[in-house]
Structures are given as C-alpha cells and as structure tokens.
Coordinates of C-alpha atoms in Angstrom, one line a residue:
X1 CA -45.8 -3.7 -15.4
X2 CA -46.6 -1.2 -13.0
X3 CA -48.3 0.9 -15.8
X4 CA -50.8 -1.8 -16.2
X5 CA -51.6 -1.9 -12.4
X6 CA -51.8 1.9 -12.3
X7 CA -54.7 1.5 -14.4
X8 CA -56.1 -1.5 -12.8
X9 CA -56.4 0.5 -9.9
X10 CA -57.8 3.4 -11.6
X11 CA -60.4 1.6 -12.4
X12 CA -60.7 0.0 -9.1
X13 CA -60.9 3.9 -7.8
X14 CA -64.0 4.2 -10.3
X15 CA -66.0 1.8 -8.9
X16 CA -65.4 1.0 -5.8
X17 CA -62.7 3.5 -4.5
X18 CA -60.8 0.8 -1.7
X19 CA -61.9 -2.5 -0.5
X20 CA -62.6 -0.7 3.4
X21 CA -64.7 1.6 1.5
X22 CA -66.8 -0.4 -0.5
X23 CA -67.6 -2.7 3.0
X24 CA -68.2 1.1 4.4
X25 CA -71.0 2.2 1.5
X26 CA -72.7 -1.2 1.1
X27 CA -73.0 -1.4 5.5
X28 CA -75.0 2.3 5.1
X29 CA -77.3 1.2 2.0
X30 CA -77.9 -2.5 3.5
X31 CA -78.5 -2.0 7.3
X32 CA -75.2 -4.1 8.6
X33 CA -73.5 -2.9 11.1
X34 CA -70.0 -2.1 11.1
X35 CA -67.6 -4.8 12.2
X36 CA -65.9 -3.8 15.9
X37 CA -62.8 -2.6 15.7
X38 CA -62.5 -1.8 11.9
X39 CA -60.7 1.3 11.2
X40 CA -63.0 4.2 8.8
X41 CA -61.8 3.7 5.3
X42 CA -60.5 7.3 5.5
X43 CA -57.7 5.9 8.1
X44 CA -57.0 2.3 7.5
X45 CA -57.4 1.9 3.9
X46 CA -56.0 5.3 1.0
X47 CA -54.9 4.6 -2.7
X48 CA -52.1 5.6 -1.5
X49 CA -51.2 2.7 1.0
X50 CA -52.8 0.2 -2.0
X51 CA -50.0 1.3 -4.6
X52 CA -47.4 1.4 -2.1
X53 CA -48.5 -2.1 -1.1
X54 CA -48.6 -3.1 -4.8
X55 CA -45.2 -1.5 -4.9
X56 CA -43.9 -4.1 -1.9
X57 CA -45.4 -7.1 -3.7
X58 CA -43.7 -6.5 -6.5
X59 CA -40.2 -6.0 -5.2
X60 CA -40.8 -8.5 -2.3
X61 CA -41.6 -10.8 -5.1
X62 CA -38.5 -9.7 -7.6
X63 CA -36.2 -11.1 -4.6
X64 CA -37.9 -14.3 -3.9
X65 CA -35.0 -16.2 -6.3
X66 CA -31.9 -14.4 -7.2
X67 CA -30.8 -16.3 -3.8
X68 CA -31.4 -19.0 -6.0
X69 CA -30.4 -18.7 -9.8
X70 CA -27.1 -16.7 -8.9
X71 CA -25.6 -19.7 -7.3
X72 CA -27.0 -21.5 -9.8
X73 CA -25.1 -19.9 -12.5
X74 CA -21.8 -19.8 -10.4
X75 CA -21.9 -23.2 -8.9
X76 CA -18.8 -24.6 -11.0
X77 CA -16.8 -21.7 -9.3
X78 CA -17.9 -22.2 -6.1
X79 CA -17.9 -25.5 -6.2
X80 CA -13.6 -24.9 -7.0
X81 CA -13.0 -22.1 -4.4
X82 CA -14.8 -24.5 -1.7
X83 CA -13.6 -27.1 -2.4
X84 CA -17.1 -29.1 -2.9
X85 CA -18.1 -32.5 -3.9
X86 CA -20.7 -33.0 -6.7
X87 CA -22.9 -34.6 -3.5
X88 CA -22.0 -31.8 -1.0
X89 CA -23.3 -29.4 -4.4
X90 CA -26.4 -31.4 -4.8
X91 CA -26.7 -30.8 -0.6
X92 CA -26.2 -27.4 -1.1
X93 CA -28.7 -26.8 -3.7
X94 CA -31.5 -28.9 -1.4
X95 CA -30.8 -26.1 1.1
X96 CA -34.0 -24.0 -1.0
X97 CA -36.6 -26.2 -0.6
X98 CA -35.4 -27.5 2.9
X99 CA -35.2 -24.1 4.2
X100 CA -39.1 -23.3 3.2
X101 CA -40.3 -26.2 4.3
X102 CA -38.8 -25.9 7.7
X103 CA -39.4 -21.8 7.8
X104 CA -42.4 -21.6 6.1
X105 CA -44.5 -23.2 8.5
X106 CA -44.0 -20.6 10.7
X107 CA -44.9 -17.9 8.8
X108 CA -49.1 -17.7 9.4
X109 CA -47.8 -18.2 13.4
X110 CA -45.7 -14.7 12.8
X111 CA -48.2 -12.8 11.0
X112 CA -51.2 -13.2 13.6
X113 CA -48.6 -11.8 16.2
X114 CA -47.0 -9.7 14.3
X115 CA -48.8 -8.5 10.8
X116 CA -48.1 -9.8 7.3
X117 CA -46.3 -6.8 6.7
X118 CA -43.8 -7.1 9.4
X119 CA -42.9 -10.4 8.1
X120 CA -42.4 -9.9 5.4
X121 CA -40.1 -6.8 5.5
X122 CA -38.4 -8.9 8.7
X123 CA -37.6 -11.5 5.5
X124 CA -36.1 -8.9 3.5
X125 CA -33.6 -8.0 5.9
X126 CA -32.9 -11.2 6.0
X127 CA -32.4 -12.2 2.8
X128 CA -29.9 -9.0 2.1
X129 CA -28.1 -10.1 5.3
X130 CA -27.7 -13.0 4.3
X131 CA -26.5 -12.4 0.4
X132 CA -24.1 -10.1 2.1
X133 CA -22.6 -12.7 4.6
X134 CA -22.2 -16.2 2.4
X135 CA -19.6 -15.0 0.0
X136 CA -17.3 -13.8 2.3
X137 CA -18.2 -16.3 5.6
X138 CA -15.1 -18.6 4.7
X139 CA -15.9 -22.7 4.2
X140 CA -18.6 -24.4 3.3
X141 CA -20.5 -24.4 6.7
X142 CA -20.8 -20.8 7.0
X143 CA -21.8 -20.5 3.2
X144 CA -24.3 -22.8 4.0
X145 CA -25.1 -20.8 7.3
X146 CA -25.9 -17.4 4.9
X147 CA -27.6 -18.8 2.7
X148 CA -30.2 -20.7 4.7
X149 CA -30.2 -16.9 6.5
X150 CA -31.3 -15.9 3.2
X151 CA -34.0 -18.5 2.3
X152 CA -35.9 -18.1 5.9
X153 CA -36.4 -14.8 4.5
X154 CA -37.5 -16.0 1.3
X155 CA -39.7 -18.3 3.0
X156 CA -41.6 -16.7 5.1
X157 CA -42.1 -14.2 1.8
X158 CA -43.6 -17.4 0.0
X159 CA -46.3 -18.2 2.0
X160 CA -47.4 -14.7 3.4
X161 CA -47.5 -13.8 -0.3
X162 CA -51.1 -15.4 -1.4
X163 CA -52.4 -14.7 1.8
X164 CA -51.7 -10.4 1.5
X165 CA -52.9 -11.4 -2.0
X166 CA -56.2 -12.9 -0.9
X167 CA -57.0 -10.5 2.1
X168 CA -56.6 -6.9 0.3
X169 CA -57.5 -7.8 -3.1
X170 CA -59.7 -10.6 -3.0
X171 CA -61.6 -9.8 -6.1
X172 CA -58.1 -9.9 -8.2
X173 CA -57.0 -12.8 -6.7
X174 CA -55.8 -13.9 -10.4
X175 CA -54.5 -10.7 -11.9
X176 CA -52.5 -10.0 -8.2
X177 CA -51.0 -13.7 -8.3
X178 CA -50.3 -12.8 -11.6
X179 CA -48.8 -9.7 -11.0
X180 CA -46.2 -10.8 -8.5
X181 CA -45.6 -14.3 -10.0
X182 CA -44.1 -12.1 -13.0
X183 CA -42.0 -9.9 -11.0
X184 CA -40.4 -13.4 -9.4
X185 CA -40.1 -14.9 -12.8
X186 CA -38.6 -11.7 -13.9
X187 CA -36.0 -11.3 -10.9
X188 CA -35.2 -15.4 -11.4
X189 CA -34.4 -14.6 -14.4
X190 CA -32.6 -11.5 -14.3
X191 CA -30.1 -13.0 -11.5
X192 CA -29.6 -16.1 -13.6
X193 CA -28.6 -14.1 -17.1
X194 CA -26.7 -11.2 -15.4
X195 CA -24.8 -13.1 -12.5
X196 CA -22.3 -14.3 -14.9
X197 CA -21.8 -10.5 -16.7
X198 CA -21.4 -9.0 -13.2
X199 CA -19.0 -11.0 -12.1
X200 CA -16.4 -10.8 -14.9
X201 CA -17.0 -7.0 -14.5
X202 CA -16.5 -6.8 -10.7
X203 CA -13.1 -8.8 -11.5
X204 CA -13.9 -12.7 -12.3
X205 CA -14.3 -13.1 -8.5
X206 CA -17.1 -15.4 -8.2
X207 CA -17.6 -13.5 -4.3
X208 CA -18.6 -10.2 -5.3
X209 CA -20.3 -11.4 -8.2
X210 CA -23.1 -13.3 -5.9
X211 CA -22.6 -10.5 -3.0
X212 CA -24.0 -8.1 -5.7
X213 CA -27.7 -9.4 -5.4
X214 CA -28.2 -8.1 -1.6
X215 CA -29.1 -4.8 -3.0
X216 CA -32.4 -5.5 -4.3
X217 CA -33.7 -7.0 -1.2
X218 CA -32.2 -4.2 0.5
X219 CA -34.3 -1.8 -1.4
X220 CA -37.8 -3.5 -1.0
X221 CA -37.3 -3.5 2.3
X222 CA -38.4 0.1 1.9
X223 CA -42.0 0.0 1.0
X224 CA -43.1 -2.4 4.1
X225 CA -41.8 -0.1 6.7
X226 CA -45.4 1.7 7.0
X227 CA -46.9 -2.0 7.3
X228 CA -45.1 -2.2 10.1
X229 CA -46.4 0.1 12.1
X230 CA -49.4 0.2 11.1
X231 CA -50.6 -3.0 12.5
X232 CA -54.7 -2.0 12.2
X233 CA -54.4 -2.7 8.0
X234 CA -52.7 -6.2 8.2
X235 CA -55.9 -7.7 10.7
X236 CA -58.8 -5.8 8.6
X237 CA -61.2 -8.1 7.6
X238 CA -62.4 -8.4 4.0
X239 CA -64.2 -10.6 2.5
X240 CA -63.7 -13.3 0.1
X241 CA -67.1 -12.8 -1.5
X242 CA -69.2 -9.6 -2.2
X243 CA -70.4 -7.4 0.6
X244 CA -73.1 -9.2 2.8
X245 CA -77.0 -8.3 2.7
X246 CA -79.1 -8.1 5.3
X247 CA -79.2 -10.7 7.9
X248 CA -75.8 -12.0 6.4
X249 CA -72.9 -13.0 8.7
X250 CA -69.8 -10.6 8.1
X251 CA -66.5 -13.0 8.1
X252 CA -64.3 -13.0 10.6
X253 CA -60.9 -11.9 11.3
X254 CA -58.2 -14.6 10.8
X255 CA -57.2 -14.7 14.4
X256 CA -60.8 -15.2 15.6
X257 CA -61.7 -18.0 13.4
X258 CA -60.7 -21.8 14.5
X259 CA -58.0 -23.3 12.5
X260 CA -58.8 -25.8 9.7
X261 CA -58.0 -29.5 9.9
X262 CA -56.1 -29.2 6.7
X263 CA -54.7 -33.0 7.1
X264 CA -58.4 -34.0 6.5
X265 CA -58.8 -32.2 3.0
X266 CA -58.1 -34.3 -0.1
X267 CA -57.5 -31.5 -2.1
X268 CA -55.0 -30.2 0.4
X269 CA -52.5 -33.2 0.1
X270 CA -52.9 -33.1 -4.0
X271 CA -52.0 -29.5 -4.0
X272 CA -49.2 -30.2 -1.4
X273 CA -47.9 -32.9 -3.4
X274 CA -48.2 -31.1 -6.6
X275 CA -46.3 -28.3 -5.2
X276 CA -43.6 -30.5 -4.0
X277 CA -43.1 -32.0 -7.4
X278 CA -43.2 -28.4 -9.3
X279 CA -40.6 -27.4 -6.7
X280 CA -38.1 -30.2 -7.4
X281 CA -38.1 -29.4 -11.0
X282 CA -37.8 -26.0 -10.6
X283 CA -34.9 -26.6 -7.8
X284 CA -33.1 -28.9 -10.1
X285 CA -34.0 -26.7 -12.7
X286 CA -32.3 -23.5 -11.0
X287 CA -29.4 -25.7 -9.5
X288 CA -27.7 -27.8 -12.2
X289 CA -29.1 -26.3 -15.8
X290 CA -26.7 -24.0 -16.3
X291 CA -24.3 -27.1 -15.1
X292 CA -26.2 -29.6 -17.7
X293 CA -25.6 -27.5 -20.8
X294 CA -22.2 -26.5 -19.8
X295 CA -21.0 -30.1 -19.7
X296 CA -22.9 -30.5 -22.7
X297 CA -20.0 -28.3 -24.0
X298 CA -22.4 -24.6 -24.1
X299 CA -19.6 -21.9 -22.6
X300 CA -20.3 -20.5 -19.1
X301 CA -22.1 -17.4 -20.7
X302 CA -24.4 -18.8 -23.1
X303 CA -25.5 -21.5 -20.1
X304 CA -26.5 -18.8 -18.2
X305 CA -28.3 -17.2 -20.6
X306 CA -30.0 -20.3 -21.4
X307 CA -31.1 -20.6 -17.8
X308 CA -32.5 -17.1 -18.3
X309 CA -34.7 -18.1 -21.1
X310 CA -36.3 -20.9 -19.2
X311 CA -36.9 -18.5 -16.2
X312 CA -37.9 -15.4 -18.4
X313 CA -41.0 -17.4 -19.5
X314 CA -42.7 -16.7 -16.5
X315 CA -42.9 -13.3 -17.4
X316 CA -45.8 -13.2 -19.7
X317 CA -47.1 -16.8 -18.7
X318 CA -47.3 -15.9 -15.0
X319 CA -49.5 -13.0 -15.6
X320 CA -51.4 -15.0 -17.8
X321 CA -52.3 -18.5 -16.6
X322 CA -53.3 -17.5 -13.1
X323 CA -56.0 -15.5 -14.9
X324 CA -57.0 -18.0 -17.4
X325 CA -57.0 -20.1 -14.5
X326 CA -59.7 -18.6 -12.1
X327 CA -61.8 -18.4 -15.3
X328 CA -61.8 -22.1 -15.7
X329 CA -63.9 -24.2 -13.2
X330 CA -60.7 -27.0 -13.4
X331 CA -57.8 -26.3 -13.6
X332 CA -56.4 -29.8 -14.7
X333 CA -56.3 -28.7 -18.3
X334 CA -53.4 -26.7 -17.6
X335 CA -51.5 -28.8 -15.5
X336 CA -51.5 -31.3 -18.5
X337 CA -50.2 -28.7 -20.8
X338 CA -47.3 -28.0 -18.7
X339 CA -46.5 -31.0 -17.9
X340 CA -46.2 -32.0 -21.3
X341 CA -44.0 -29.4 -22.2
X342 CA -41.7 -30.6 -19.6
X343 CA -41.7 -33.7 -20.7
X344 CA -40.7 -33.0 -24.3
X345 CA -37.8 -30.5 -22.9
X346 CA -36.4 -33.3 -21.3
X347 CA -36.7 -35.8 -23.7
X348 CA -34.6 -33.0 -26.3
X349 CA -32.5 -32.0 -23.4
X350 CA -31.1 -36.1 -23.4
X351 CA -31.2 -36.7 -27.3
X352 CA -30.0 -33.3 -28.1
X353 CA -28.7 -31.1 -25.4
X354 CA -26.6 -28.3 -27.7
X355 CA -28.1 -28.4 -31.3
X356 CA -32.2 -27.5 -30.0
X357 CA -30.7 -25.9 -26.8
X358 CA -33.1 -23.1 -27.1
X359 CA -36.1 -25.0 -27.7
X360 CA -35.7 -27.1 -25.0
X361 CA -35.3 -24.2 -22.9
X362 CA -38.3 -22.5 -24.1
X363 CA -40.6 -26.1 -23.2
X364 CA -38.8 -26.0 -19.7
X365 CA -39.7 -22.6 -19.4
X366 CA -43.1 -22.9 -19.9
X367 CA -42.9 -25.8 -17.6
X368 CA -41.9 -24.3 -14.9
X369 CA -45.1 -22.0 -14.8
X370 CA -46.3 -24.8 -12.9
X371 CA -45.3 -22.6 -10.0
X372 CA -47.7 -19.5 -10.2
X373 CA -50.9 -21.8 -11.3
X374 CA -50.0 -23.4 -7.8
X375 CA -49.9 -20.0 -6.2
X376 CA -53.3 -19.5 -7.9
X377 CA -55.0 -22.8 -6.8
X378 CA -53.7 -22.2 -2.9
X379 CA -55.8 -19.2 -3.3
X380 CA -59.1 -20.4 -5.0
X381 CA -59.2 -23.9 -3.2
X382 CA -60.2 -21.8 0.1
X383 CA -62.9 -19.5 0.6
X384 CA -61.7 -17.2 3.5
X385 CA -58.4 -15.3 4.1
X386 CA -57.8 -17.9 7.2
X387 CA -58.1 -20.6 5.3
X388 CA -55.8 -19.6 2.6
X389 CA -53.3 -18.9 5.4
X390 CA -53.6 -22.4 6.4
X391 CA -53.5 -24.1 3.3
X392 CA -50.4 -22.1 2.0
X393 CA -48.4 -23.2 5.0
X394 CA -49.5 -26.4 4.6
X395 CA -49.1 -27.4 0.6
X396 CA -45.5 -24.8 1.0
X397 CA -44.0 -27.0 3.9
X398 CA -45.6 -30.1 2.9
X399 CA -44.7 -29.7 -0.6
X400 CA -41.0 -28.3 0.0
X401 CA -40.1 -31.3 2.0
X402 CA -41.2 -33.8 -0.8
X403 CA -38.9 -31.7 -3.1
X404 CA -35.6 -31.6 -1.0
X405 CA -34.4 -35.3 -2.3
X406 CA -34.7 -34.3 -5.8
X407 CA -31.6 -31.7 -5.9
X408 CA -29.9 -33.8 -4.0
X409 CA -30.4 -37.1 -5.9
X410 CA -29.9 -35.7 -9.2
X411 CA -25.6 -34.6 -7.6
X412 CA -25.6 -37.9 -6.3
X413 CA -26.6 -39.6 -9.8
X414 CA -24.5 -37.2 -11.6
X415 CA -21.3 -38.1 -9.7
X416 CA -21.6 -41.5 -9.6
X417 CA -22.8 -42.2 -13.1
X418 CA -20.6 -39.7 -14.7
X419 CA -23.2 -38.1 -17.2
X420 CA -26.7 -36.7 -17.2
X421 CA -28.4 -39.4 -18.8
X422 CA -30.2 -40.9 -15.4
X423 CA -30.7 -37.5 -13.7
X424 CA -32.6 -36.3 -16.8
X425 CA -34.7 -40.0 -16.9
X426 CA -35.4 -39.1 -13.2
X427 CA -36.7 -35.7 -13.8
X428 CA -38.7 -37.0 -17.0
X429 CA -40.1 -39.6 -14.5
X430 CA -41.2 -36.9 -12.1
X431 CA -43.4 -35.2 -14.4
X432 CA -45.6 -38.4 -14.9
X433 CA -46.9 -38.3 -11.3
X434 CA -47.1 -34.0 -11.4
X435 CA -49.5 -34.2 -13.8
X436 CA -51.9 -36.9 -12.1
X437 CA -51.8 -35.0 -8.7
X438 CA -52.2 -31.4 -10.5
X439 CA -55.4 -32.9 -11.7
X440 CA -56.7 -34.0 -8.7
X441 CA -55.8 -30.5 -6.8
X442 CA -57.4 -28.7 -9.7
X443 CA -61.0 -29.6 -9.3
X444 CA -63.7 -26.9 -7.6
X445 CA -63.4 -27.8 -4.3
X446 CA -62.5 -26.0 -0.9
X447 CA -60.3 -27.3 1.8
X448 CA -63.0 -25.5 4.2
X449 CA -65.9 -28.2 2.8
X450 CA -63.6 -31.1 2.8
X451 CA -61.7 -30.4 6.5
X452 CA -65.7 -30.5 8.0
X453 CA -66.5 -33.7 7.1

C-alpha cells in the first residue's frame, strides 16, 4: 500500500514537485503575487514532510476502529466478567457513534487553534490511553469511562481526516480518501479476526486480550510530532482548483473565511443523514455480528473471522470506489449498489445464518463501503478546504447522533424477543431509506452554492 503511494508521489515529484511549489512556479510565470504569510516551498512544504504525512494518515487511519471490532469480538466475555445486561451491551456498543457525534463537533474548533496535526496526534494519545485503561478500570462505569477516552480520540481523527485530505492533496482527493479508507478497513479488520487469537495466547483473559490494541495507536502517534510544531504547514493555503491566472482571487485561509450556514444546504442534511444510516449499520455491524453468528451456533473463532471478512472488504473496495466515485458526476449509482448488497446479506443472514455464512458476509462487506464513498462525497460536495471542514463536522455529528439508537435498539430487541429475527428485519428496514438519501447527497452540488441562497 505504501509502495503504490511511493510512486504516486514520484510522479507527483515529476510534475509538479509539492503543492507549495507548484502555487510558487505558476505565481512567477502568471504575475500573482504571493499570498502574505506563506512559507517558501523550500521551508514549509519537502517530499519529505509529504511521505511522513502520508505515513500519519495511514496509521492514524489503521486505529480509527480496533477500539471498535475488539470489543466486538469479545463482547460475550465481557459481557460475563461485568456482569452486563443484553440492554446495558446494546448501551455500550452506542458509546461509538455517541462519542463522535458529541466529540466530533469540536474538532474544526481545535484545529483553527491548534493545527490538524496537533489534533490529531492529541487523539492518538488518547485513544492508546484509553485502550490501556478500560480493561483493567474495574465495573462497567469506568469501562465505559476508557472507552469513550478512546473514541474522542477516534473522533476527532474522523472528521480532521477529509479535511488534511482536502487541504494538502486536493488534486487526489479520491485516491488519498482511498488510501486511508483502506488502511481503516484493514485495521477494522485486523482487530476483529486477531482479537480472539491474541487473547487465547496472552492466557484466555479477555483483559489483556483487548489491552493489546493500545500499541498501534501508540505508535502513530510518532509521525504527527513534527505537525506539531510546525504550526505554519497545517494553516497553508491551497487551493481546491488549479493555480489562479491573472486577475484571479487566491483562496483564503480557513480561519479567514466566514463560516458556512451548513443548516441551509439540502445536500448537507442528505449526506448527514446518509452518514447516520451507514453508521448504524456499520455499528450494529461491528457490535453484535460476531454475536449473531455465534448464536446461530458458528464457534467464537470462526465468528470472528467472519466479522473479518465483512470488514476486510474495504480493503480493495475503499481504494476503489472513492476513485470511481469522483469520476462519476452522481454518485447515486453506487449508493444503490451497496445498498442492495446489504439488503440481500440480510435477507440470507435471517433465512440462512450458518449454511451461506460466508456469502452473506461477503454482501455485508461490500455494504459497508458505504462508509469511504461518504468520506469521498464530504469532500467533493464542497469546494474550499473551509467548507469541507464545516460540512465534515456537520454530516459526522449530525449523522452519529441519528445512528446511536440503532445499537442500542437492536440489544433491546434481542433481549426481549429472544432471537435475531426483528433486529435483522430492522436493519433490512434501514437500508430502504439509506439508499433514497444517498441519492439525494450524491448529486453535483456544493454546500457553498446551496448555504448562499
């Protein structure tokens, strides 16, 4: 994965060395003058600083779930060592998307003061604090306590992601959005397959065995320490389009530019709804699966294995559809495809849970790509790093607070009804609407034209 960025950015070197340089050489041939305050490409902008930033996207993004799936495929143990209801389980795994909505808001706040880069390494601490913490804090409330420790980290992550995307790559906003919607869909995956192997070799103790995942956070903490104190490269300005000509007006920086009203944009609520709805089925997804096919008499192993395969399809398809998807003027065409995949995953998760396991998993897998074509739209339904900024606060927290009831529902239907027959008729149900708002988020429009009228 990295090889193939390597040589992205060799040819990137080729033609137009780094972004800061390329606004440098078409100033000198065009007569604009530089922007006040912009560093010389020489100091604020090497090949060096863009790998190393590649290299922080990556692993920021490889830790954006294991937080997530580990649980996921050790909830049945620590449901029994804590002594957990199946509704205080389905509360617990709400905790995700109630924990982004109320963090993520924050996150465009925190950057103008303190740099996208600084965030986002601030949420990597985090999240290793808190994976070492909840195993070992003792009752449900501090469990509860760590792991919402955890997800502020991830949260903030979440929606500083497109924007870093968007502002230091803008002409890759696909094959970036690709890039680091694979390495999540790789670490989601990775946690949920190997959680269950670690722990019967660290002793069958379901503490250690989630403990164990605060060491990749703790190493991509690493490669945002210079972004840290280098506080000139996270306010440069680039542009979202190609270098002006003469006469044209050069963008300004995000913390100049008056802040949309989002509220007023159409396409803003679809693509905040449509997140919400992705969300709860990839929450439910991550949170009871491995649970589904375990009652469904699947051993512990082969559930988690299972929950691998639906989160290892993200792999190739996240690299893929967010650059299919900036190729295609409307997106809706994909929405539909997924969401018919999910739809036939659940209806052969109810009929026949064990005998097409693996099929079902591979239609939720490729469901649940629903995710990075989000990503993808946040960035292409604004025109300006600002405004990207804005609208991924807005569609995450928005769209994170439509998905905590779904979690949460699903433990409550699955205690009191005994079986998985209505929470799988309520996820089937979910898709319908996902589809019809996808479409309607998908359309070339930006929340820029829309929040002026």
């Amino acid at each position: 994965m990295m090889g193939l960025m390597a040589s992205d950015e060799t040819r990137t070197e080729t033609r137009t060395e780094t972004p800061t340089e390329a606004r440098a050489q078409a100033r000198a041939g065009s007569g604009v003058p530089e922007v006040p305050g912009e560093v010389p490409a020489t100091r604020a902008w090497t090949t060096w600083t863009t790998r190393l930033l590649v290299l922080g996207i990556v692993l920021a993004a490889v830790n954006l779930r294991p937080a997530i799936t580990s649980l996921g495929a050790l909830l049945e143990e620590v449901r029994d060592g804590l002594g957990m209801s199946g509704s205080i389980a389905g509360l617990l795994t709400s905790v995700p998307p109630l924990c982004f909505a109320v963090f993520g808001v924050t996150a465009p706040r925190l950057a103008r003061r303190f740099g996208p880069g600084a965030v986002v390494c601030a949420g990597m601490v985090a999240i290793t604090a808190g994976l070492l913490i909840r195993p070992y804090a003792g009752g449900t409330g501090g469990f509860l306590a760590a792991t919402a420790l955890a997800l502020m980290g991830i949260a903030v992550s979440n929606v500083l992601m497109p924007v870093i995307v968007k502002r230091y790559f803008p002409d890759r906003v696909g094959s970036m959005t690709g890039l680091y919607s694979m390495a999540l869909a790789f670490g989601t995956s990775v946690a949920a397959a190997a959680t269950v192997p670690l722990t019967d070799a660290l002793g069958g103790h379901w503490q250690p065995g989630l403990a164990v995942w605060a060491v990749l956070p703790a190493l991509a903490v690493l490669p945002w320490i210079p972004f840290v104190r280098n506080r000139q490269a996270p306010t440069a300005t680039v542009p979202s389009t190609p270098p002006p000509g003469p006469g044209s007006q050069v963008e300004k920086p995000a913390e100049q530019q008056p802040p949309l009203r989002i509220t007023r944009s159409r396409t803003a609520w679809a693509l905040a709804v449509f997140f919400g709805l992705q969300a709860t089925a990839a929450y439910i997804t991550m949170g009871w699966m491995a649970q589904i096919f375990r009652d469904s008499g699947v051993s512990a192993g082969t559930a988690g294995l299972l929950l691998a395969v639906i989160m290892v399809m993200g792999v190739p398809l996240a690299f893929v559809i967010p650059r299919v998807a900036t190729r295609l003027p409307h997106q809706g065409p994909i929405v539909v495809v997924l969401g018919v995949c999910g739809l036939a995953g659940y209806a052969g998760l109810y009929f026949a849970p064990v005998g097409g396991a693996w099929a079902w998993a591979l239609l939720l897998g490729v469901s649940n790509c629903a995710f990075p074509l989000a990503l993808t739209m946040v960035g292409m339904r604004a025109r300006t790093g600002a405004g990207v900024a804005q609208l991924s606060a807005f569609a995450q927290s928005t769209g994170y607070l439509i998905s905590i009831p779904g979690p949460l529902l699903v433990g409550v239907l699955y205690q009191h009804s005994g079986g998985w027959g209505l929470p799988i008729a309520l996820m089937s149900a979910l898709m319908v609407p996902q589809i019809v708002v996808g479409v309607l988020a998908g359309r070339n429009r930006t929340v820029e034209d829309e929040a002026a009228r």
